[in-house]
Amino acid sequence: MATVPKIGDEMNSYSNNENDVLLEVNGPKHMKCYFQELDLCSPGDRIIQLKISHKYSRKDFKQVVSVIVAMERLKTILVSGSQQPSATTLLSIIFEEESINLYDIIDQDAAVQSRNCILRDINQKCLVLSGPCELKALHLNGENIKQQVVFSMIFVQGEISQEKIPVALALRRNNLYLSCVMIDGKPTLQLETLDPKVYPKKKMESRFVFNKLQVKDKMEFESSAFPNWFISTSQMEEQPVFLGNTRGGQDITDFTVEETSS
């Protein structure tokens, strides 16, 4: 795996003894990388410089790494020539520039984090699997409590703030994921079976992503694909769990989240 510098004000320097790479920050907006070919030149000579810049997108702040690739051409010049290459020769080298999203690199290397939990609406109705691909909300007690589903709450890539955290919700042990799709012109909640060899992953498709919102001591789960639409239950008993766009009304959008080891 490629080594990626940490994002943050605390990032000052990085040294890799094997490749003799030095990364250093020159002010809050610029970082310089020096790569030195140990077998071709003595320390301090013929250093190739890569500049890593922080660019801003129109929507939010993003740090983009700009990599200038000229190693092979310059290596050929250094090997074949006995003298220092002239300025004209250096200017004749064709540089290939490529922009890489630093967050994408980090996300590829990051392990998927999850926790097992049980969801109940504020009326203490439990969620149970009804049929192969439907959830219903009903009150359970005694031995029946074992019918409630255990979710794997997966922390995924998305917009993170103090108010919301992007997650995916999978039913424990059966590869079923809650997803939001458009059916007959209406955002609809469904259960979708996914390949366990591919999922879960850090970068989930938007239909699987929910923004977990903290509302006092309760949680709401807003669809990332359909903003202002929430996982909801009915006031009535044993009704399907659905995607609704009414908060604080007849439909219930507030849930308690209880972590479990099962």
PDB file of C-alpha atoms in Angstrom:
ATOM      1  CA  MET A   1       0.000   0.000   0.000  1.00  0.00           C
ATOM      2  CA  ALA A   2       1.191   3.488  -0.755  1.00  0.00           C
ATOM      3  CA  THR A   3       1.912   5.662   2.241  1.00  0.00           C
ATOM      4  CA  VAL A   4      -0.398   8.666   2.401  1.00  0.00           C
ATOM      5  CA  PRO A   5       0.290  11.716   4.584  1.00  0.00           C
ATOM      6  CA  LYS A   6      -2.161  12.426   7.386  1.00  0.00           C
ATOM      7  CA  ILE A   7      -4.695  15.174   6.853  1.00  0.00           C
ATOM      8  CA  GLY A   8      -4.595  17.880   9.473  1.00  0.00           C
ATOM      9  CA  ASP A   9      -2.633  20.710  10.906  1.00  0.00           C
ATOM     10  CA  GLU A  10      -0.413  18.304  12.779  1.00  0.00           C
ATOM     11  CA  MET A  11       1.124  16.989   9.521  1.00  0.00           C
ATOM     12  CA  ASN A  12       4.756  18.094   9.457  1.00  0.00           C
ATOM     13  CA  SER A  13       7.003  15.465   7.951  1.00  0.00           C
ATOM     14  CA  TYR A  14       7.367  11.868   6.899  1.00  0.00           C
ATOM     15  CA  SER A  15      10.500   9.893   6.182  1.00  0.00           C
ATOM     16  CA  ASN A  16      10.767   6.478   4.545  1.00  0.00           C
ATOM     17  CA  ASN A  17      14.272   5.066   4.943  1.00  0.00           C
ATOM     18  CA  GLU A  18      13.866   2.423   2.229  1.00  0.00           C
ATOM     19  CA  ASN A  19      13.062   4.834  -0.579  1.00  0.00           C
ATOM     20  CA  ASP A  20      14.624   7.962   0.919  1.00  0.00           C
ATOM     21  CA  VAL A  21      11.438   9.981   0.587  1.00  0.00           C
ATOM     22  CA  LEU A  22      10.996  13.186   2.521  1.00  0.00           C
ATOM     23  CA  LEU A  23       7.646  14.943   2.761  1.00  0.00           C
ATOM     24  CA  GLU A  24       7.528  18.334   4.391  1.00  0.00           C
ATOM     25  CA  VAL A  25       5.014  21.119   4.732  1.00  0.00           C
ATOM     26  CA  ASN A  26       5.917  24.649   3.719  1.00  0.00           C
ATOM     27  CA  GLY A  27       3.082  26.621   5.278  1.00  0.00           C
ATOM     28  CA  PRO A  28      -0.530  25.468   5.691  1.00  0.00           C
ATOM     29  CA  LYS A  29      -1.308  25.078   1.969  1.00  0.00           C
ATOM     30  CA  HIS A  30       1.750  23.477   0.359  1.00  0.00           C
ATOM     31  CA  MET A  31       3.669  20.266   0.777  1.00  0.00           C
ATOM     32  CA  LYS A  32       6.868  19.258  -1.035  1.00  0.00           C
ATOM     33  CA  CYS A  33       8.101  15.752  -1.728  1.00  0.00           C
ATOM     34  CA  TYR A  34      11.746  14.999  -2.573  1.00  0.00           C
ATOM     35  CA  PHE A  35      12.654  11.697  -4.242  1.00  0.00           C
ATOM     36  CA  GLN A  36      16.322  10.830  -4.615  1.00  0.00           C
ATOM     37  CA  GLU A  37      17.802   8.006  -6.713  1.00  0.00           C
ATOM     38  CA  LEU A  38      20.495   6.607  -4.401  1.00  0.00           C
ATOM     39  CA  ASP A  39      22.147   4.499  -7.092  1.00  0.00           C
ATOM     40  CA  LEU A  40      22.518   7.379  -9.543  1.00  0.00           C
ATOM     41  CA  CYS A  41      23.568  10.374  -7.544  1.00  0.00           C
ATOM     42  CA  SER A  42      25.150  11.327  -4.282  1.00  0.00           C
ATOM     43  CA  PRO A  43      23.144  12.863  -1.415  1.00  0.00           C
ATOM     44  CA  GLY A  44      22.067  16.395  -2.199  1.00  0.00           C
ATOM     45  CA  ASP A  45      22.336  16.031  -6.007  1.00  0.00           C
ATOM     46  CA  ARG A  46      19.654  15.755  -8.677  1.00  0.00           C
ATOM     47  CA  ILE A  47      16.578  15.753  -6.539  1.00  0.00           C
ATOM     48  CA  ILE A  48      13.167  15.309  -8.150  1.00  0.00           C
ATOM     49  CA  GLN A  49      10.552  17.491  -6.537  1.00  0.00           C
ATOM     50  CA  LEU A  50       6.842  16.671  -6.311  1.00  0.00           C
ATOM     51  CA  LYS A  51       4.434  19.298  -5.070  1.00  0.00           C
ATOM     52  CA  ILE A  52       1.228  18.303  -3.310  1.00  0.00           C
ATOM     53  CA  SER A  53      -1.385  21.047  -3.285  1.00  0.00           C
ATOM     54  CA  HIS A  54      -4.665  21.463  -1.419  1.00  0.00           C
ATOM     55  CA  LYS A  55      -7.483  22.433  -3.775  1.00  0.00           C
ATOM     56  CA  TYR A  56     -11.023  23.412  -2.926  1.00  0.00           C
ATOM     57  CA  SER A  57     -14.069  22.077  -4.750  1.00  0.00           C
ATOM     58  CA  ARG A  58     -17.236  24.094  -5.198  1.00  0.00           C
ATOM     59  CA  LYS A  59     -19.148  21.982  -2.666  1.00  0.00           C
ATOM     60  CA  ASP A  60     -16.677  21.394   0.141  1.00  0.00           C
ATOM     61  CA  PHE A  61     -13.005  21.453   1.074  1.00  0.00           C
ATOM     62  CA  LYS A  62     -10.987  18.707  -0.548  1.00  0.00           C
ATOM     63  CA  GLN A  63      -7.285  18.043  -0.618  1.00  0.00           C
ATOM     64  CA  VAL A  64      -6.062  16.865  -3.980  1.00  0.00           C
ATOM     65  CA  VAL A  65      -2.624  15.421  -4.589  1.00  0.00           C
ATOM     66  CA  SER A  66      -1.006  16.572  -7.854  1.00  0.00           C
ATOM     67  CA  VAL A  67       1.722  14.155  -8.903  1.00  0.00           C
ATOM     68  CA  ILE A  68       4.265  15.085 -11.611  1.00  0.00           C
ATOM     69  CA  VAL A  69       5.765  11.972 -13.174  1.00  0.00           C
ATOM     70  CA  ALA A  70       9.180  12.297 -14.832  1.00  0.00           C
ATOM     71  CA  MET A  71      11.291   9.607 -13.163  1.00  0.00           C
ATOM     72  CA  GLU A  72      11.958   7.348 -16.135  1.00  0.00           C
ATOM     73  CA  ARG A  73      12.930  10.086 -18.576  1.00  0.00           C
ATOM     74  CA  LEU A  74      15.169  11.820 -16.069  1.00  0.00           C
ATOM     75  CA  LYS A  75      16.757   8.518 -15.039  1.00  0.00           C
ATOM     76  CA  THR A  76      17.673   7.856 -18.673  1.00  0.00           C
ATOM     77  CA  ILE A  77      19.352  11.254 -18.928  1.00  0.00           C
ATOM     78  CA  LEU A  78      21.292  10.752 -15.698  1.00  0.00           C
ATOM     79  CA  VAL A  79      22.512   7.290 -16.690  1.00  0.00           C
ATOM     80  CA  SER A  80      23.534   8.169 -20.252  1.00  0.00           C
ATOM     81  CA  GLY A  81      25.131  11.551 -19.571  1.00  0.00           C
ATOM     82  CA  SER A  82      28.271  12.216 -17.607  1.00  0.00           C
ATOM     83  CA  GLN A  83      27.475  15.861 -17.049  1.00  0.00           C
ATOM     84  CA  GLN A  84      24.676  17.686 -15.386  1.00  0.00           C
ATOM     85  CA  PRO A  85      21.696  17.974 -17.793  1.00  0.00           C
ATOM     86  CA  SER A  86      21.273  21.469 -19.186  1.00  0.00           C
ATOM     87  CA  ALA A  87      18.234  23.621 -18.520  1.00  0.00           C
ATOM     88  CA  THR A  88      17.129  23.142 -22.130  1.00  0.00           C
ATOM     89  CA  THR A  89      17.275  19.352 -21.727  1.00  0.00           C
ATOM     90  CA  LEU A  90      15.289  19.444 -18.532  1.00  0.00           C
ATOM     91  CA  LEU A  91      12.667  21.690 -20.120  1.00  0.00           C
ATOM     92  CA  SER A  92      12.321  19.226 -22.981  1.00  0.00           C
ATOM     93  CA  ILE A  93      11.110  16.485 -20.635  1.00  0.00           C
ATOM     94  CA  ILE A  94       7.389  15.888 -20.961  1.00  0.00           C
ATOM     95  CA  PHE A  95       5.703  15.916 -17.582  1.00  0.00           C
ATOM     96  CA  GLU A  96       2.547  13.936 -17.050  1.00  0.00           C
ATOM     97  CA  GLU A  97       0.269  15.413 -14.404  1.00  0.00           C
ATOM     98  CA  GLU A  98      -2.478  13.478 -12.654  1.00  0.00           C
ATOM     99  CA  SER A  99      -4.908  14.567  -9.924  1.00  0.00           C
ATOM    100  CA  ILE A 100      -5.767  12.049  -7.240  1.00  0.00           C
ATOM    101  CA  ASN A 101      -8.449  12.497  -4.586  1.00  0.00           C
ATOM    102  CA  LEU A 102      -6.585  11.988  -1.328  1.00  0.00           C
ATOM    103  CA  TYR A 103      -9.749  10.942   0.525  1.00  0.00           C
ATOM    104  CA  ASP A 104     -10.392   8.164  -2.014  1.00  0.00           C
ATOM    105  CA  ILE A 105      -6.894   6.776  -1.401  1.00  0.00           C
ATOM    106  CA  ILE A 106      -7.402   6.793   2.346  1.00  0.00           C
ATOM    107  CA  ASP A 107     -10.831   5.173   2.061  1.00  0.00           C
ATOM    108  CA  GLN A 108      -9.441   2.345  -0.067  1.00  0.00           C
ATOM    109  CA  ASP A 109      -6.903   1.508   2.618  1.00  0.00           C
ATOM    110  CA  ALA A 110      -9.253   1.994   5.582  1.00  0.00           C
ATOM    111  CA  ALA A 111     -10.917  -1.038   7.120  1.00  0.00           C
ATOM    112  CA  VAL A 112     -14.716  -1.103   7.215  1.00  0.00           C
ATOM    113  CA  GLN A 113     -15.942  -0.357  10.737  1.00  0.00           C
ATOM    114  CA  SER A 114     -19.277  -1.656  12.025  1.00  0.00           C
ATOM    115  CA  ARG A 115     -21.164  -2.476  15.185  1.00  0.00           C
ATOM    116  CA  ASN A 116     -24.082  -4.792  15.950  1.00  0.00           C
ATOM    117  CA  CYS A 117     -27.218  -3.122  17.227  1.00  0.00           C
ATOM    118  CA  ILE A 118     -30.970  -3.432  17.746  1.00  0.00           C
ATOM    119  CA  LEU A 119     -33.376  -0.714  16.600  1.00  0.00           C
ATOM    120  CA  ARG A 120     -36.716   0.045  18.260  1.00  0.00           C
ATOM    121  CA  ASP A 121     -39.045   2.935  17.528  1.00  0.00           C
ATOM    122  CA  ILE A 122     -39.988   5.347  20.331  1.00  0.00           C
ATOM    123  CA  ASN A 123     -43.110   3.266  21.020  1.00  0.00           C
ATOM    124  CA  GLN A 124     -40.795   0.334  21.785  1.00  0.00           C
ATOM    125  CA  LYS A 125     -41.867  -1.659  18.743  1.00  0.00           C
ATOM    126  CA  CYS A 126     -39.225  -4.117  17.563  1.00  0.00           C
ATOM    127  CA  LEU A 127     -38.282  -4.760  13.949  1.00  0.00           C
ATOM    128  CA  VAL A 128     -38.739  -8.310  12.668  1.00  0.00           C
ATOM    129  CA  LEU A 129     -38.198  -9.966   9.306  1.00  0.00           C
ATOM    130  CA  SER A 130     -41.558 -10.779   7.696  1.00  0.00           C
ATOM    131  CA  GLY A 131     -41.139 -12.915   4.615  1.00  0.00           C
ATOM    132  CA  PRO A 132     -37.887 -12.902   2.653  1.00  0.00           C
ATOM    133  CA  CYS A 133     -37.602  -9.143   2.038  1.00  0.00           C
ATOM    134  CA  GLU A 134     -39.818  -7.126   4.381  1.00  0.00           C
ATOM    135  CA  LEU A 135     -39.462  -5.662   7.857  1.00  0.00           C
ATOM    136  CA  LYS A 136     -42.385  -5.107  10.197  1.00  0.00           C
ATOM    137  CA  ALA A 137     -42.613  -3.266  13.514  1.00  0.00           C
ATOM    138  CA  LEU A 138     -44.450  -4.863  16.456  1.00  0.00           C
ATOM    139  CA  HIS A 139     -44.270  -5.293  20.202  1.00  0.00           C
ATOM    140  CA  LEU A 140     -42.448  -8.398  21.420  1.00  0.00           C
ATOM    141  CA  ASN A 141     -41.961  -9.888  24.867  1.00  0.00           C
ATOM    142  CA  GLY A 142     -40.765 -13.052  26.540  1.00  0.00           C
ATOM    143  CA  GLU A 143     -39.390 -15.663  24.157  1.00  0.00           C
ATOM    144  CA  ASN A 144     -40.745 -13.713  21.172  1.00  0.00           C
ATOM    145  CA  ILE A 145     -38.059 -11.079  21.702  1.00  0.00           C
ATOM    146  CA  LYS A 146     -35.663 -13.384  19.842  1.00  0.00           C
ATOM    147  CA  GLN A 147     -37.555 -12.619  16.627  1.00  0.00           C
ATOM    148  CA  GLN A 148     -36.219  -9.063  16.436  1.00  0.00           C
ATOM    149  CA  VAL A 149     -33.506  -8.554  13.869  1.00  0.00           C
ATOM    150  CA  VAL A 150     -29.960  -7.574  14.747  1.00  0.00           C
ATOM    151  CA  PHE A 151     -28.464  -4.981  12.426  1.00  0.00           C
ATOM    152  CA  SER A 152     -24.860  -4.491  11.438  1.00  0.00           C
ATOM    153  CA  MET A 153     -24.453  -0.721  11.356  1.00  0.00           C
ATOM    154  CA  ILE A 154     -21.622  -0.061   8.904  1.00  0.00           C
ATOM    155  CA  PHE A 155     -19.802   3.273   8.907  1.00  0.00           C
ATOM    156  CA  VAL A 156     -19.315   4.270   5.278  1.00  0.00           C
ATOM    157  CA  GLN A 157     -17.962   7.078   3.138  1.00  0.00           C
ATOM    158  CA  GLY A 158     -20.103  10.199   2.972  1.00  0.00           C
ATOM    159  CA  GLU A 159     -20.564  13.699   4.299  1.00  0.00           C
ATOM    160  CA  ILE A 160     -19.840  13.719   8.030  1.00  0.00           C
ATOM    161  CA  SER A 161     -20.738  16.475  10.472  1.00  0.00           C
ATOM    162  CA  GLN A 162     -21.569  16.893  14.151  1.00  0.00           C
ATOM    163  CA  GLU A 163     -25.226  16.312  13.294  1.00  0.00           C
ATOM    164  CA  LYS A 164     -24.993  13.312  10.969  1.00  0.00           C
ATOM    165  CA  ILE A 165     -22.933  10.203  10.317  1.00  0.00           C
ATOM    166  CA  PRO A 166     -23.293   8.137   7.103  1.00  0.00           C
ATOM    167  CA  VAL A 167     -24.063   4.469   7.733  1.00  0.00           C
ATOM    168  CA  ALA A 168     -25.389   1.389   5.949  1.00  0.00           C
ATOM    169  CA  LEU A 169     -27.756  -1.039   7.686  1.00  0.00           C
ATOM    170  CA  ALA A 170     -27.444  -4.758   7.038  1.00  0.00           C
ATOM    171  CA  LEU A 171     -29.348  -7.576   8.696  1.00  0.00           C
ATOM    172  CA  ARG A 172     -26.891  -9.643  10.660  1.00  0.00           C
ATOM    173  CA  ARG A 173     -25.950 -13.023   9.164  1.00  0.00           C
ATOM    174  CA  ASN A 174     -28.003 -12.933   5.947  1.00  0.00           C
ATOM    175  CA  ASN A 175     -26.543 -10.364   3.479  1.00  0.00           C
ATOM    176  CA  LEU A 176     -29.744  -8.273   3.373  1.00  0.00           C
ATOM    177  CA  TYR A 177     -29.205  -4.503   3.206  1.00  0.00           C
ATOM    178  CA  LEU A 178     -31.746  -1.718   3.597  1.00  0.00           C
ATOM    179  CA  SER A 179     -31.835   0.339   0.402  1.00  0.00           C
ATOM    180  CA  CYS A 180     -33.845   3.269  -0.938  1.00  0.00           C
ATOM    181  CA  VAL A 181     -35.086   3.207  -4.539  1.00  0.00           C
ATOM    182  CA  MET A 182     -37.708   5.003  -6.618  1.00  0.00           C
ATOM    183  CA  ILE A 183     -40.769   2.830  -7.289  1.00  0.00           C
ATOM    184  CA  ASP A 184     -43.802   4.256  -9.110  1.00  0.00           C
ATOM    185  CA  GLY A 185     -42.478   7.760  -8.593  1.00  0.00           C
ATOM    186  CA  LYS A 186     -42.072   7.423  -4.803  1.00  0.00           C
ATOM    187  CA  PRO A 187     -38.941   6.823  -2.688  1.00  0.00           C
ATOM    188  CA  THR A 188     -39.323   3.326  -1.286  1.00  0.00           C
ATOM    189  CA  LEU A 189     -37.509   1.313   1.385  1.00  0.00           C
ATOM    190  CA  GLN A 190     -36.606  -2.259   0.513  1.00  0.00           C
ATOM    191  CA  LEU A 191     -34.285  -5.095   1.483  1.00  0.00           C
ATOM    192  CA  GLU A 192     -31.673  -6.021  -1.075  1.00  0.00           C
ATOM    193  CA  THR A 193     -29.467  -9.123  -1.139  1.00  0.00           C
ATOM    194  CA  LEU A 194     -25.779  -8.383  -1.781  1.00  0.00           C
ATOM    195  CA  ASP A 195     -22.731 -10.508  -2.519  1.00  0.00           C
ATOM    196  CA  PRO A 196     -20.858 -11.141   0.764  1.00  0.00           C
ATOM    197  CA  LYS A 197     -17.582 -11.300  -1.188  1.00  0.00           C
ATOM    198  CA  VAL A 198     -17.990  -7.648  -2.197  1.00  0.00           C
ATOM    199  CA  TYR A 199     -20.017  -6.127   0.643  1.00  0.00           C
ATOM    200  CA  PRO A 200     -19.777  -4.459   3.037  1.00  0.00           C
ATOM    201  CA  LYS A 201     -17.356  -1.894   1.684  1.00  0.00           C
ATOM    202  CA  LYS A 202     -16.284   1.596   2.692  1.00  0.00           C
ATOM    203  CA  LYS A 203     -17.754   3.297  -0.379  1.00  0.00           C
ATOM    204  CA  MET A 204     -21.329   2.049  -0.648  1.00  0.00           C
ATOM    205  CA  GLU A 205     -23.728   3.051  -3.409  1.00  0.00           C
ATOM    206  CA  SER A 206     -25.929   5.967  -2.331  1.00  0.00           C
ATOM    207  CA  ARG A 207     -29.113   3.886  -2.160  1.00  0.00           C
ATOM    208  CA  PHE A 208     -27.631   1.982   0.794  1.00  0.00           C
ATOM    209  CA  VAL A 209     -26.454   5.050   2.715  1.00  0.00           C
ATOM    210  CA  PHE A 210     -28.416   6.642   5.558  1.00  0.00           C
ATOM    211  CA  ASN A 211     -27.503   9.768   7.491  1.00  0.00           C
ATOM    212  CA  LYS A 212     -27.751   8.849  11.174  1.00  0.00           C
ATOM    213  CA  LEU A 213     -29.065  11.960  12.899  1.00  0.00           C
ATOM    214  CA  GLN A 214     -28.940  12.520  16.649  1.00  0.00           C
ATOM    215  CA  VAL A 215     -32.208  13.967  18.007  1.00  0.00           C
ATOM    216  CA  LYS A 216     -31.718  14.370  21.765  1.00  0.00           C
ATOM    217  CA  ASP A 217     -31.391  10.772  22.979  1.00  0.00           C
ATOM    218  CA  LYS A 218     -33.032   9.283  19.842  1.00  0.00           C
ATOM    219  CA  MET A 219     -31.823   8.591  16.306  1.00  0.00           C
ATOM    220  CA  GLU A 220     -33.268   9.276  12.874  1.00  0.00           C
ATOM    221  CA  PHE A 221     -32.095   7.635   9.650  1.00  0.00           C
ATOM    222  CA  GLU A 222     -32.380   9.876   6.597  1.00  0.00           C
ATOM    223  CA  SER A 223     -31.926   8.441   3.122  1.00  0.00           C
ATOM    224  CA  SER A 224     -28.802   9.814   1.432  1.00  0.00           C
ATOM    225  CA  ALA A 225     -30.330   9.212  -2.005  1.00  0.00           C
ATOM    226  CA  PHE A 226     -33.590  10.963  -1.037  1.00  0.00           C
ATOM    227  CA  PRO A 227     -32.989  13.826   1.437  1.00  0.00           C
ATOM    228  CA  ASN A 228     -35.818  14.475   3.949  1.00  0.00           C
ATOM    229  CA  TRP A 229     -37.064  10.898   3.624  1.00  0.00           C
ATOM    230  CA  PHE A 230     -36.609   8.777   6.748  1.00  0.00           C
ATOM    231  CA  ILE A 231     -36.894   5.176   7.899  1.00  0.00           C
ATOM    232  CA  SER A 232     -40.339   5.172   9.494  1.00  0.00           C
ATOM    233  CA  THR A 233     -42.840   2.964  11.332  1.00  0.00           C
ATOM    234  CA  SER A 234     -46.602   3.220  11.726  1.00  0.00           C
ATOM    235  CA  GLN A 235     -48.434   3.882  14.993  1.00  0.00           C
ATOM    236  CA  MET A 236     -50.386   0.713  14.266  1.00  0.00           C
ATOM    237  CA  GLU A 237     -49.151  -2.744  15.176  1.00  0.00           C
ATOM    238  CA  GLU A 238     -47.418  -5.148  12.775  1.00  0.00           C
ATOM    239  CA  GLN A 239     -47.130  -2.753   9.834  1.00  0.00           C
ATOM    240  CA  PRO A 240     -44.233  -2.679   7.343  1.00  0.00           C
ATOM    241  CA  VAL A 241     -41.258  -0.437   7.996  1.00  0.00           C
ATOM    242  CA  PHE A 242     -41.223   2.187   5.238  1.00  0.00           C
ATOM    243  CA  LEU A 243     -39.596   5.366   3.935  1.00  0.00           C
ATOM    244  CA  GLY A 244     -41.559   8.468   4.929  1.00  0.00           C
ATOM    245  CA  ASN A 245     -41.143  12.232   4.662  1.00  0.00           C
ATOM    246  CA  THR A 246     -43.119  13.278   7.759  1.00  0.00           C
ATOM    247  CA  ARG A 247     -41.241  14.070  10.961  1.00  0.00           C
ATOM    248  CA  GLY A 248     -43.031  14.555  14.263  1.00  0.00           C
ATOM    249  CA  GLY A 249     -46.414  13.534  12.847  1.00  0.00           C
ATOM    250  CA  GLN A 250     -48.439  10.345  12.784  1.00  0.00           C
ATOM    251  CA  ASP A 251     -45.539   8.309  11.429  1.00  0.00           C
ATOM    252  CA  ILE A 252     -42.609   7.488  13.713  1.00  0.00           C
ATOM    253  CA  THR A 253     -39.079   8.416  12.620  1.00  0.00           C
ATOM    254  CA  ASP A 254     -37.349   8.322  16.022  1.00  0.00           C
ATOM    255  CA  PHE A 255     -35.514   5.164  17.102  1.00  0.00           C
ATOM    256  CA  THR A 256     -33.419   3.942  19.988  1.00  0.00           C
ATOM    257  CA  VAL A 257     -30.173   2.160  19.160  1.00  0.00           C
ATOM    258  CA  GLU A 258     -28.971  -0.560  21.512  1.00  0.00           C
ATOM    259  CA  GLU A 259     -25.583  -2.136  20.922  1.00  0.00           C
ATOM    260  CA  THR A 260     -25.377  -5.913  21.224  1.00  0.00           C
ATOM    261  CA  SER A 261     -22.649  -8.540  21.052  1.00  0.00           C
ATOM    262  CA  SER A 262     -24.860 -11.093  19.260  1.00  0.00           C
TER     263      SER A 262
END
